[in-house]
Backbone as ProteinMPNN parsed JSONL, in Angstrom:
{"seq_chain_A": "XXXXXXXXXXXXXXXXXXXXXXXXXXXXXXXXXXXXXXXXXXXXXXXXXXXXXXXXXXXXXXXXXXX", "coords_chain_A": {"N_chain_A": [[-12.142, -8.688, 12.929], [-14.848, -7.153, 14.325], [-16.387, -7.974, 12.17], [-15.071, -7.157, 9.878], [-13.476, -8.537, 8.102], [-13.514, -8.799, 5.289], [-12.85, -6.303, 4.523], [-10.267, -5.39, 4.879], [-6.914, -4.414, 4.229], [-3.667, -4.011, 2.676], [-1.178, -1.664, 1.797], [1.774, -1.495, 0.374], [4.439, 0.698, 0.393], [7.413, 1.757, -0.99], [8.971, 3.781, 0.242], [10.426, 6.203, 2.482], [9.365, 7.347, 5.748], [6.608, 8.941, 5.143], [3.853, 10.645, 3.582], [2.61, 10.276, 0.605], [1.531, 11.392, -2.714], [0.922, 9.06, -4.093], [0.24, 7.401, -1.972], [-2.126, 8.621, -1.117], [-3.673, 8.108, -3.384], [-3.829, 5.317, -3.263], [-5.287, 5.054, -0.882], [-7.714, 6.272, -1.6], [-8.48, 4.542, -3.663], [-8.894, 2.243, -2.141], [-11.084, 3.063, -0.559], [-12.94, 3.531, -2.622], [-13.256, 0.911, -3.574], [-14.067, -0.681, -1.285], [-15.916, 0.829, 0.187], [-17.583, 2.1, -1.633], [-18.022, 0.215, -3.559], [-16.931, 0.27, -6.093], [-15.173, -0.772, -9.058], [-11.684, -1.361, -8.96], [-8.283, -1.318, -10.09], [-6.124, -1.871, -8.518], [-4.733, -4.075, -6.052], [-5.018, -5.072, -2.638], [-3.396, -6.788, -1.253], [-0.708, -7.285, -1.318], [2.178, -8.113, 0.282], [5.38, -7.0, 1.222], [8.419, -8.404, -0.113], [11.416, -9.817, 1.326], [13.581, -8.736, -0.066], [12.443, -6.406, -1.177], [11.962, -4.987, 1.184], [14.604, -4.743, 2.16], [15.753, -3.224, 0.055], [14.248, -0.853, 0.256], [15.003, -0.015, 2.811], [17.728, 0.433, 2.392], [17.594, 2.537, 0.552], [16.364, 4.489, 2.118], [18.355, 4.901, 3.941], [20.114, 6.304, 2.499], [21.74, 4.998, 0.739], [21.072, 4.56, -1.805], [18.91, 2.974, -4.224], [19.012, -0.283, -5.077], [17.631, -1.386, -7.256]], "CA_chain_A": [[-12.579, -7.852, 14.018], [-16.104, -6.453, 14.064], [-16.915, -8.379, 10.881], [-14.406, -6.398, 8.81], [-12.491, -9.389, 7.424], [-13.503, -8.533, 3.852], [-12.561, -4.889, 4.295], [-8.923, -5.104, 5.363], [-5.948, -4.467, 3.141], [-2.343, -3.444, 2.909], [-0.572, -0.974, 0.662], [3.201, -1.355, 0.63], [5.098, 1.802, -0.31], [8.854, 1.579, -0.75], [9.621, 5.055, 0.559], [10.569, 6.457, 3.91], [8.199, 7.783, 6.499], [5.997, 10.09, 4.461], [2.536, 10.376, 3.019], [2.777, 10.815, -0.739], [0.366, 11.384, -3.601], [0.596, 7.65, -4.363], [-0.449, 6.878, -0.79], [-3.494, 9.14, -1.191], [-4.361, 7.364, -4.442], [-4.124, 3.982, -2.719], [-6.361, 5.179, 0.097], [-8.953, 6.54, -2.325], [-8.851, 3.289, -4.331], [-9.446, 1.357, -1.104], [-12.431, 3.558, -0.249], [-13.805, 3.256, -3.776], [-13.544, -0.528, -3.65], [-14.755, -1.281, -0.138], [-17.036, 1.631, 0.687], [-18.507, 2.456, -2.71], [-18.229, -0.932, -4.425], [-16.45, 0.535, -7.455], [-14.038, -1.614, -9.452], [-10.36, -0.728, -9.011], [-7.28, -2.245, -10.602], [-5.163, -2.14, -7.448], [-5.084, -5.056, -5.025], [-4.563, -4.667, -1.308], [-2.947, -8.038, -0.643], [0.734, -7.473, -1.532], [3.101, -7.881, 1.382], [6.704, -6.898, 0.614], [9.405, -9.471, 0.046], [12.607, -9.394, 2.076], [14.37, -7.88, -0.956], [11.794, -5.095, -1.228], [12.224, -4.33, 2.463], [16.025, -4.391, 2.191], [15.958, -2.135, -0.9], [13.661, 0.365, 0.818], [15.848, 0.394, 3.933], [18.964, 0.98, 1.826], [17.266, 3.836, -0.034], [16.089, 5.415, 3.223], [19.626, 5.18, 4.61], [20.925, 7.092, 1.592], [22.656, 4.159, -0.035], [20.497, 4.333, -3.129], [18.003, 1.844, -4.384], [19.724, -1.162, -5.998], [16.796, -1.985, -8.3]], "C_chain_A": [[-13.834, -7.094, 13.569], [-16.674, -6.768, 12.683], [-16.263, -7.688, 9.691], [-13.437, -7.235, 7.991], [-12.414, -9.13, 5.925], [-13.139, -7.092, 3.517], [-11.221, -4.484, 4.906], [-7.968, -5.192, 4.19], [-4.636, -3.847, 3.554], [-1.89, -2.756, 1.628], [0.895, -0.752, 1.014], [3.757, -0.233, -0.226], [6.578, 1.753, 0.036], [9.579, 2.912, -0.546], [9.685, 5.204, 2.061], [9.264, 6.928, 4.526], [7.667, 9.077, 5.884], [4.61, 9.681, 4.006], [2.516, 11.068, 1.671], [1.466, 10.816, -1.518], [-0.048, 9.954, -3.926], [-0.12, 7.011, -3.182], [-1.903, 7.353, -0.772], [-4.298, 8.375, -2.23], [-4.743, 5.971, -3.96], [-5.29, 4.042, -1.74], [-7.703, 5.423, -0.598], [-9.424, 5.304, -3.088], [-9.475, 2.315, -3.335], [-10.874, 1.779, -0.763], [-13.395, 3.26, -1.385], [-14.226, 1.792, -3.806], [-14.443, -1.0, -2.508], [-15.917, -0.463, 0.411], [-18.072, 1.934, -0.398], [-18.778, 1.32, -3.684], [-17.782, -0.73, -5.86], [-15.3, -0.416, -7.794], [-12.746, -0.788, -9.472], [-9.359, -1.772, -9.48], [-6.288, -2.68, -9.534], [-5.665, -3.27, -6.552], [-4.521, -4.563, -3.701], [-4.084, -5.889, -0.533], [-1.446, -8.26, -0.769], [1.523, -7.12, -0.28], [4.506, -7.905, 0.799], [7.568, -8.125, 0.875], [10.556, -8.933, 0.883], [13.455, -8.449, 1.229], [13.761, -6.487, -1.046], [12.044, -4.316, 0.06], [13.672, -3.876, 2.563], [16.322, -3.213, 1.266], [15.424, -0.814, -0.346], [14.495, 0.872, 1.976], [17.14, 1.021, 3.437], [18.714, 2.37, 1.239], [17.041, 4.881, 1.061], [17.377, 5.804, 3.95], [20.577, 5.972, 3.708], [21.904, 6.298, 0.778], [22.121, 3.881, -1.426], [19.588, 3.129, -3.141], [18.59, 0.93, -5.446], [18.887, -1.768, -7.104], [17.33, -1.73, -9.643]], "O_chain_A": [[-13.83, -6.461, 12.514], [-17.363, -5.938, 12.089], [-16.846, -7.64, 8.608], [-12.639, -6.672, 7.242], [-11.333, -9.237, 5.345], [-13.124, -6.71, 2.346], [-11.067, -3.364, 5.393], [-8.194, -5.964, 3.258], [-4.508, -3.248, 4.621], [-2.183, -3.211, 0.522], [1.216, 0.086, 1.857], [3.563, -0.22, -1.442], [6.952, 1.714, 1.208], [10.66, 3.136, -1.092], [9.081, 4.436, 2.81], [8.207, 6.905, 3.894], [8.22, 10.158, 6.089], [4.25, 8.505, 4.046], [2.418, 12.292, 1.592], [0.441, 10.316, -1.054], [-1.239, 9.663, -4.026], [-0.995, 6.166, -3.373], [-2.806, 6.581, -0.451], [-5.457, 8.031, -2.0], [-5.851, 5.501, -4.218], [-6.174, 3.186, -1.764], [-8.715, 4.837, -0.215], [-10.624, 5.04, -3.159], [-10.461, 1.646, -3.643], [-11.77, 0.938, -0.688], [-14.515, 2.801, -1.162], [-15.392, 1.471, -4.033], [-15.464, -1.645, -2.744], [-16.815, -1.02, 1.043], [-19.27, 2.013, -0.128], [-19.656, 1.43, -4.539], [-18.2, -1.468, -6.751], [-14.542, -0.816, -6.911], [-12.733, 0.347, -9.949], [-9.564, -2.971, -9.287], [-5.681, -3.745, -9.643], [-6.866, -3.407, -6.321], [-3.63, -3.715, -3.68], [-4.325, -6.02, 0.668], [-0.948, -9.312, -0.37], [1.533, -5.971, 0.16], [4.801, -8.753, -0.043], [7.47, -8.783, 1.91], [10.653, -7.728, 1.116], [13.989, -7.467, 1.746], [14.483, -5.492, -0.995], [12.308, -3.114, 0.02], [13.946, -2.757, 2.999], [17.058, -2.301, 1.643], [16.077, 0.222, -0.468], [14.679, 2.082, 2.113], [17.602, 2.02, 3.988], [19.532, 3.274, 1.41], [17.482, 6.023, 0.935], [17.479, 6.898, 4.506], [21.704, 6.275, 4.099], [22.818, 6.867, 0.181], [22.669, 3.046, -2.147], [19.519, 2.368, -2.176], [18.663, 1.32, -6.611], [19.396, -2.609, -7.844], [16.744, -2.167, -10.634]]}, "name": "protein", "num_of_chains": 1, "seq": "XXXXXXXXXXXXXXXXXXXXXXXXXXXXXXXXXXXXXXXXXXXXXXXXXXXXXXXXXXXXXXXXXXX"}
């Protein structure tokens, strides 16, 4: 969309609905990489597996995280 194909990414966080310090770090890394051209170690291509989604849902429901 609008020529942004090289500037799209995903950051999977296995916590409930919140905005954490790790989320801020991911956002700043994304900006550094795509807006400033700086090298970052993080990738923005990881989509969660079914197990990761199930584990996060269980943790959010208070059943603990089985990892």
